């Protein structure tokens, strides 16, 4: 990550508003009874597999914006870089100095690392399977809207370039490779009484035909929708399959009746994608792309690939922002001597700390 990101923070952080009460109390006690002790606060994760970390740049900005300059001079911060792949039990971040100057930020830093790294690593795992150009980041509906800029930054760090909200791209909007795109929702089709062609005509009239995308699962019958689309939209950019996982598309039941009890054909699945491709080609839409959505995750992507399903784009939401990387912070040194909770320790040679990136 080479571009500078302008992170902004709630001013109430300085007053301990977001800090767990016991950290506020400990900070107060440290200031009164142990103001001269120099400690090392270490942040690590215990995930079994290496993870692509994110949040370091944001944390450095947090420290610089919330700790007064005179106090900041008494602190040293060492760490990895955003985007690094880090194994378990390797320090991600080390903060060295008097505890009372930064201790109130411990839980906030833990949270930043956990959230940003989870999103970044989830996207990274997906992009090990598909190209960045195939992934549409659609996580805007699955969590607090205020997280969109930060989640978008974490996704971007992993290689994501297509988003569906301006907020998700707000921290990285100056990169010309970043795009805000999207399809029509079911709501638009409903407003036109379930008539997809009428909805698409209105959409194209207002926003143009370039990259127009039709959502074709409204009636749970992709064959009928494609047949109708082909009569009017010979140059349609893409169709999107968003069939609920509790349903089997009607056209599959017509053509593959013998598999009606097969749970593998529920929702958006390889057979449905292959059927959609066959229909698009048969009705004169060979250049129209296929987008899949609805509960897409790494496992489903592997299934599409294994079955050679002709998917052009993946619209992915909740699985990209599931928090699954957890961090812990521990004091591991006191006045340059090892001192830590049983089972925890400084997971790097003391003399090698300076080999890490020095941020402050």
Short mmCIF file of C-alpha atoms in Angstrom, two decimals:
data_model
loop_
_atom_site.label_atom_id
_atom_site.label_comp_id
_atom_site.label_asym_id
_atom_site.label_seq_id
_atom_site.Cartn_x
_atom_site.Cartn_y
_atom_site.Cartn_z
CA UNK A 1 0.00 0.00 0.00
CA UNK A 2 1.77 3.15 -1.18
CA UNK A 3 -0.99 5.73 -1.13
CA UNK A 4 -1.45 7.73 2.06
CA UNK A 5 -4.86 7.24 3.64
CA UNK A 6 -6.37 10.10 5.62
CA UNK A 7 -7.92 8.36 8.61
CA UNK A 8 -10.14 10.40 10.92
CA UNK A 9 -11.12 9.51 14.48
CA UNK A 10 -13.74 10.49 17.01
CA UNK A 11 -12.21 13.04 19.38
CA UNK A 12 -13.81 11.29 22.33
CA UNK A 13 -11.23 8.52 22.02
CA UNK A 14 -8.80 10.78 23.87
CA UNK A 15 -11.11 10.87 26.86
CA UNK A 16 -11.51 7.12 27.11
CA UNK A 17 -15.06 7.12 25.74
CA UNK A 18 -14.47 3.96 23.69
CA UNK A 19 -12.10 2.36 26.18
CA UNK A 20 -13.11 -0.53 28.44
CA UNK A 21 -13.50 0.76 32.00
CA UNK A 22 -10.77 -1.46 33.40
CA UNK A 23 -8.24 -0.09 30.90
CA UNK A 24 -9.17 3.44 31.91
CA UNK A 25 -8.70 2.54 35.57
CA UNK A 26 -5.42 0.73 34.88
CA UNK A 27 -4.12 3.71 32.92
CA UNK A 28 -4.91 5.95 35.89
CA UNK A 29 -3.17 3.61 38.33
CA UNK A 30 -0.14 3.25 36.05
CA UNK A 31 0.22 7.01 35.87
CA UNK A 32 0.08 7.33 39.66
CA UNK A 33 2.16 4.34 40.79
CA UNK A 34 4.30 3.26 37.82
CA UNK A 35 4.85 6.33 35.65
CA UNK A 36 8.50 5.59 34.87
CA UNK A 37 8.22 1.90 33.99
CA UNK A 38 8.79 1.12 30.32
CA UNK A 39 6.65 -1.73 29.04
CA UNK A 40 6.14 -3.46 25.71
CA UNK A 41 2.60 -4.14 24.54
CA UNK A 42 2.56 -6.92 21.95
CA UNK A 43 -0.30 -7.65 19.51
CA UNK A 44 -0.46 -11.12 17.91
CA UNK A 45 -3.06 -13.45 16.37
CA UNK A 46 -3.50 -17.15 17.05
CA UNK A 47 -5.14 -18.14 13.76
CA UNK A 48 -3.65 -21.41 12.53
CA UNK A 49 -3.02 -20.27 8.97
CA UNK A 50 -1.00 -17.19 7.96
CA UNK A 51 -3.24 -14.16 7.56
CA UNK A 52 -2.94 -10.99 5.48
CA UNK A 53 -2.98 -8.26 8.08
CA UNK A 54 -4.53 -4.83 7.85
CA UNK A 55 -4.98 -1.96 10.26
CA UNK A 56 -1.38 -1.00 10.97
CA UNK A 57 -1.51 2.30 9.07
CA UNK A 58 -4.79 3.18 10.74
CA UNK A 59 -3.39 2.41 14.20
CA UNK A 60 -0.29 4.51 13.60
CA UNK A 61 -2.56 7.38 12.57
CA UNK A 62 -4.68 6.77 15.68
CA UNK A 63 -1.64 7.00 17.96
CA UNK A 64 -0.40 10.16 16.29
CA UNK A 65 -3.79 11.86 16.44
CA UNK A 66 -4.79 10.91 19.99
CA UNK A 67 -1.54 10.99 21.97
CA UNK A 68 -0.12 14.49 22.67
CA UNK A 69 3.20 15.22 20.89
CA UNK A 70 5.21 15.42 24.12
CA UNK A 71 3.93 12.00 25.18
CA UNK A 72 4.39 10.56 21.70
CA UNK A 73 8.11 11.28 21.94
CA UNK A 74 8.30 8.82 24.82
CA UNK A 75 6.84 5.97 22.77
CA UNK A 76 8.30 3.66 20.15
CA UNK A 77 6.10 1.69 17.77
CA UNK A 78 7.34 -1.25 15.72
CA UNK A 79 5.27 -3.48 13.48
CA UNK A 80 4.54 -5.22 10.24
CA UNK A 81 3.15 -3.55 7.14
CA UNK A 82 -0.44 -3.62 5.95
CA UNK A 83 -0.74 -6.47 3.49
CA UNK A 84 1.96 -8.64 5.04
CA UNK A 85 1.23 -12.35 5.47
CA UNK A 86 1.87 -13.15 9.11
CA UNK A 87 1.97 -16.56 10.79
CA UNK A 88 0.51 -17.19 14.25
CA UNK A 89 2.68 -16.24 17.23
CA UNK A 90 4.51 -13.55 15.31
CA UNK A 91 4.29 -9.97 16.59
CA UNK A 92 2.14 -7.77 14.41
CA UNK A 93 2.58 -4.62 16.46
CA UNK A 94 4.74 -3.61 19.44
CA UNK A 95 4.22 -0.41 21.43
CA UNK A 96 7.01 0.44 23.87
CA UNK A 97 6.86 3.16 26.51
CA UNK A 98 5.13 4.16 29.78
CA UNK A 99 1.82 2.28 29.86
CA UNK A 100 -0.23 5.23 31.03
CA UNK A 101 0.49 7.07 27.78
CA UNK A 102 -1.16 4.50 25.51
CA UNK A 103 -2.85 1.80 27.61
CA UNK A 104 -6.31 3.27 27.15
CA UNK A 105 -6.07 2.45 23.43
CA UNK A 106 -5.48 -1.28 23.87
CA UNK A 107 -9.01 -2.55 23.20
CA UNK A 108 -9.47 -0.08 20.35
CA UNK A 109 -6.30 -1.30 18.63
CA UNK A 110 -7.34 -4.93 19.16
CA UNK A 111 -10.67 -4.18 17.49
CA UNK A 112 -9.11 -2.37 14.53
CA UNK A 113 -6.69 -5.21 13.88
CA UNK A 114 -9.36 -7.89 14.20
CA UNK A 115 -11.89 -6.20 11.92
CA UNK A 116 -9.56 -4.92 9.23
CA UNK A 117 -7.51 -8.11 9.10
CA UNK A 118 -10.60 -10.32 8.95
CA UNK A 119 -11.98 -8.38 5.97
CA UNK A 120 -8.61 -8.16 4.24
CA UNK A 121 -7.85 -11.83 4.76
CA UNK A 122 -11.32 -12.97 3.67
CA UNK A 123 -10.93 -11.06 0.42
CA UNK A 124 -7.41 -12.38 0.00
CA UNK A 125 -8.62 -15.97 0.32
CA UNK A 126 -11.26 -15.34 -2.36
CA UNK A 127 -8.76 -13.67 -4.68
CA UNK A 128 -6.50 -16.70 -4.48
CA UNK A 129 -9.27 -18.47 -6.43
CA UNK A 130 -10.56 -15.81 -8.82
CA UNK A 131 -9.30 -12.64 -10.50
CA UNK A 132 -9.79 -9.25 -8.91
CA UNK A 133 -11.79 -8.20 -11.98
CA UNK A 134 -14.30 -10.98 -11.21
CA UNK A 135 -15.10 -9.89 -7.67
CA UNK A 136 -17.80 -7.35 -6.83
CA UNK A 137 -17.68 -6.34 -3.16
CA UNK A 138 -21.33 -6.37 -2.02
CA UNK A 139 -21.01 -6.35 1.78
CA UNK A 140 -22.85 -3.06 2.25
CA UNK A 141 -26.07 -4.73 3.46
CA UNK A 142 -24.59 -7.07 6.00
CA UNK A 143 -23.20 -4.78 8.68
CA UNK A 144 -23.18 -1.26 10.17
CA UNK A 145 -23.02 1.30 7.36
CA UNK A 146 -20.42 3.35 9.27
CA UNK A 147 -17.91 0.56 8.71
CA UNK A 148 -18.08 0.77 4.92
CA UNK A 149 -15.05 3.08 4.40
CA UNK A 150 -12.78 1.01 6.64
CA UNK A 151 -13.97 -2.35 5.33
CA UNK A 152 -13.56 -1.02 1.80
CA UNK A 153 -9.98 -0.02 2.53
CA UNK A 154 -9.23 -3.48 3.96
CA UNK A 155 -10.80 -5.15 0.92
CA UNK A 156 -8.83 -2.86 -1.39
CA UNK A 157 -5.60 -3.83 0.33
CA UNK A 158 -6.35 -7.46 -0.52
CA UNK A 159 -6.90 -6.59 -4.18
CA UNK A 160 -10.61 -5.74 -4.46
CA UNK A 161 -11.35 -2.96 -6.96
CA UNK A 162 -15.13 -3.11 -7.57
CA UNK A 163 -17.50 -1.80 -4.90
CA UNK A 164 -21.19 -0.94 -4.81
CA UNK A 165 -21.22 2.14 -2.53
CA UNK A 166 -19.30 5.41 -2.64
CA UNK A 167 -18.55 5.02 1.06
CA UNK A 168 -16.77 1.72 0.53
CA UNK A 169 -14.43 3.41 -1.92
CA UNK A 170 -14.10 6.70 -0.07
CA UNK A 171 -10.65 6.10 1.44
CA UNK A 172 -9.17 4.86 -1.83
CA UNK A 173 -11.23 6.86 -4.33
CA UNK A 174 -8.15 8.50 -5.84
CA UNK A 175 -7.03 5.20 -7.32
CA UNK A 176 -8.32 5.16 -10.93
CA UNK A 177 -8.63 1.36 -10.85
CA UNK A 178 -11.35 1.57 -8.19
CA UNK A 179 -14.93 1.47 -9.49
CA UNK A 180 -18.35 1.85 -7.91
CA UNK A 181 -20.72 -0.40 -9.83
CA UNK A 182 -23.77 -2.53 -9.27
CA UNK A 183 -26.89 -4.15 -10.63
CA UNK A 184 -30.61 -3.51 -10.23
CA UNK A 185 -32.35 -4.71 -7.04
CA UNK A 186 -35.49 -6.81 -6.87
CA UNK A 187 -37.28 -3.66 -5.71
CA UNK A 188 -36.99 -2.09 -9.16
CA UNK A 189 -38.61 -5.11 -10.81
CA UNK A 190 -41.38 -5.09 -8.22
CA UNK A 191 -42.07 -1.41 -8.94
CA UNK A 192 -42.67 -2.37 -12.57
CA UNK A 193 -45.14 -5.10 -11.58
CA UNK A 194 -42.61 -7.89 -11.98
CA UNK A 195 -41.88 -7.00 -15.61
CA UNK A 196 -38.10 -7.21 -15.94
CA UNK A 197 -37.95 -5.76 -19.45
CA UNK A 198 -39.91 -2.67 -18.42
CA UNK A 199 -37.65 -2.18 -15.39
CA UNK A 200 -34.53 -2.61 -17.51
CA UNK A 201 -35.83 -0.21 -20.16
CA UNK A 202 -36.35 2.46 -17.51
CA UNK A 203 -32.90 1.79 -16.08
CA UNK A 204 -31.21 2.09 -19.47
CA UNK A 205 -33.18 5.21 -20.37
CA UNK A 206 -32.00 6.89 -17.18
CA UNK A 207 -28.47 5.54 -16.76
CA UNK A 208 -27.46 4.24 -20.19
CA UNK A 209 -27.01 0.76 -21.62
CA UNK A 210 -23.28 0.44 -20.93
CA UNK A 211 -22.70 -2.39 -18.46
CA UNK A 212 -26.45 -2.79 -17.88
CA UNK A 213 -27.19 -5.85 -15.74
CA UNK A 214 -30.50 -7.69 -15.45
CA UNK A 215 -31.48 -9.54 -12.28
CA UNK A 216 -33.20 -12.69 -13.54
CA UNK A 217 -34.42 -14.64 -10.51
CA UNK A 218 -37.47 -12.51 -9.60
CA UNK A 219 -39.94 -15.15 -10.82
CA UNK A 220 -37.59 -18.04 -10.01
CA UNK A 221 -37.52 -18.96 -13.70
CA UNK A 222 -34.37 -17.85 -15.48
CA UNK A 223 -35.37 -19.42 -18.78
CA UNK A 224 -38.47 -17.26 -19.17
CA UNK A 225 -36.56 -14.13 -18.15
CA UNK A 226 -33.72 -14.77 -20.60
CA UNK A 227 -36.18 -15.54 -23.38
CA UNK A 228 -37.94 -12.20 -22.81
CA UNK A 229 -34.68 -10.26 -22.42
CA UNK A 230 -33.39 -11.62 -25.73
CA UNK A 231 -36.30 -10.04 -27.59
CA UNK A 232 -35.24 -6.51 -26.67
CA UNK A 233 -31.67 -6.47 -25.36
CA UNK A 234 -29.30 -8.06 -27.85
CA UNK A 235 -26.27 -6.32 -26.34
CA UNK A 236 -27.00 -6.83 -22.66
CA UNK A 237 -23.81 -6.74 -20.63
CA UNK A 238 -24.73 -9.27 -17.94
CA UNK A 239 -27.40 -11.15 -16.05
CA UNK A 240 -27.26 -11.80 -12.34
CA UNK A 241 -28.35 -15.02 -10.65
CA UNK A 242 -29.48 -14.46 -7.07
CA UNK A 243 -31.74 -17.47 -6.43
CA UNK A 244 -32.45 -18.14 -2.75
CA UNK A 245 -30.74 -21.16 -1.27
CA UNK A 246 -34.14 -22.50 -0.22
CA UNK A 247 -35.43 -22.65 -3.80
CA UNK A 248 -34.82 -24.60 -6.99
CA UNK A 249 -35.20 -22.59 -10.17
CA UNK A 250 -38.29 -23.65 -12.14
CA UNK A 251 -36.38 -24.05 -15.38
CA UNK A 252 -34.03 -26.52 -13.71
CA UNK A 253 -37.00 -28.55 -12.57
CA UNK A 254 -38.33 -28.60 -16.15
CA UNK A 255 -35.08 -29.66 -17.76
CA UNK A 256 -33.52 -31.72 -14.99
CA UNK A 257 -36.59 -33.23 -13.39
CA UNK A 258 -34.70 -36.34 -12.35
CA UNK A 259 -32.59 -34.20 -9.98
CA UNK A 260 -35.49 -32.48 -8.25
CA UNK A 261 -34.59 -34.02 -4.88
CA UNK A 262 -30.91 -33.16 -5.19
CA UNK A 263 -30.06 -30.47 -2.65
CA UNK A 264 -27.09 -29.47 -4.80
CA UNK A 265 -29.39 -27.73 -7.29
CA UNK A 266 -30.91 -25.36 -4.75
CA UNK A 267 -30.01 -21.70 -4.92
CA UNK A 268 -27.28 -20.49 -7.22
CA UNK A 269 -25.28 -23.57 -8.18
CA UNK A 270 -23.04 -24.84 -11.00
CA UNK A 271 -25.88 -26.52 -12.87
CA UNK A 272 -27.95 -23.32 -12.84
CA UNK A 273 -24.99 -21.33 -14.14
CA UNK A 274 -24.34 -23.81 -16.94
CA UNK A 275 -28.05 -23.78 -17.79
CA UNK A 276 -28.04 -19.98 -17.89
CA UNK A 277 -25.05 -19.96 -20.23
CA UNK A 278 -26.73 -22.49 -22.51
CA UNK A 279 -29.91 -20.39 -22.58
CA UNK A 280 -28.08 -17.12 -23.23
CA UNK A 281 -26.23 -18.67 -26.15
CA UNK A 282 -29.38 -20.31 -27.54
CA UNK A 283 -31.40 -17.10 -27.45
CA UNK A 284 -28.78 -14.95 -29.12
CA UNK A 285 -26.94 -13.46 -26.14
CA UNK A 286 -23.53 -15.17 -26.39
CA UNK A 287 -21.62 -12.14 -25.14
CA UNK A 288 -23.79 -11.55 -22.09
CA UNK A 289 -21.87 -12.23 -18.87
CA UNK A 290 -23.09 -14.12 -15.81
CA UNK A 291 -22.89 -12.77 -12.27
CA UNK A 292 -23.61 -15.03 -9.30
CA UNK A 293 -24.61 -13.83 -5.84
CA UNK A 294 -26.60 -15.02 -2.80
CA UNK A 295 -24.44 -16.47 -0.03
CA UNK A 296 -21.29 -16.85 -2.10
CA UNK A 297 -18.22 -17.85 -0.12
CA UNK A 298 -14.88 -19.60 -0.65
CA UNK A 299 -16.46 -23.07 -0.50
CA UNK A 300 -19.03 -22.20 -3.16
CA UNK A 301 -16.43 -20.61 -5.39
CA UNK A 302 -14.35 -23.78 -5.21
CA UNK A 303 -17.47 -25.73 -6.17
CA UNK A 304 -18.13 -23.52 -9.19
CA UNK A 305 -14.52 -23.92 -10.30
CA UNK A 306 -14.49 -27.68 -9.73
CA UNK A 307 -17.59 -28.05 -11.92
CA UNK A 308 -16.25 -25.66 -14.60
CA UNK A 309 -19.27 -23.39 -14.19
CA UNK A 310 -18.94 -20.41 -16.59
CA UNK A 311 -19.14 -17.67 -13.94
CA UNK A 312 -17.86 -14.28 -15.07
CA UNK A 313 -18.35 -12.30 -11.86
CA UNK A 314 -18.96 -13.07 -8.19
CA UNK A 315 -21.05 -10.68 -6.10
CA UNK A 316 -20.00 -11.44 -2.53
CA UNK A 317 -21.25 -9.93 0.72
CA UNK A 318 -21.34 -11.31 4.25
CA UNK A 319 -18.59 -13.89 3.91
CA UNK A 320 -16.10 -11.10 3.15
CA UNK A 321 -16.71 -9.30 6.43
CA UNK A 322 -17.12 -12.21 8.81
CA UNK A 323 -14.84 -11.54 11.77
CA UNK A 324 -12.67 -14.64 12.05
CA UNK A 325 -9.20 -13.35 12.91
CA UNK A 326 -8.78 -12.45 16.56
CA UNK A 327 -5.93 -10.55 18.15
CA UNK A 328 -4.67 -10.43 21.69
CA UNK A 329 -2.59 -7.76 23.38
CA UNK A 330 -0.21 -8.56 26.23
CA UNK A 331 2.42 -6.71 28.17
CA UNK A 332 5.51 -8.86 27.60
CA UNK A 333 8.42 -6.69 28.73
CA UNK A 334 8.94 -4.43 31.71
CA UNK A 335 12.03 -2.25 31.78
CA UNK A 336 13.54 -4.44 29.06
CA UNK A 337 13.06 -7.66 31.05
CA UNK A 338 10.59 -10.40 30.20
CA UNK A 339 7.42 -10.13 32.25
CA UNK A 340 4.09 -11.54 31.04
CA UNK A 341 1.02 -13.58 31.85
CA UNK A 342 1.70 -17.31 32.03
CA UNK A 343 1.64 -18.81 28.54
CA UNK A 344 2.39 -15.49 26.87
CA UNK A 345 5.76 -14.05 26.00
CA UNK A 346 7.55 -11.78 23.61
CA UNK A 347 7.41 -13.78 20.38
CA UNK A 348 10.54 -12.25 18.91
CA UNK A 349 14.13 -11.96 20.02
CA UNK A 350 14.52 -8.74 21.98
CA UNK A 351 17.52 -7.80 19.87
CA UNK A 352 15.53 -8.24 16.66
CA UNK A 353 12.69 -5.86 17.49
CA UNK A 354 14.40 -3.14 15.53
CA UNK A 355 14.24 -5.32 12.42
CA UNK A 356 10.53 -4.56 12.29
CA UNK A 357 9.26 -1.37 10.69
CA UNK A 358 9.60 1.57 13.07
CA UNK A 359 6.57 3.83 12.83
CA UNK A 360 7.05 6.16 15.79
#
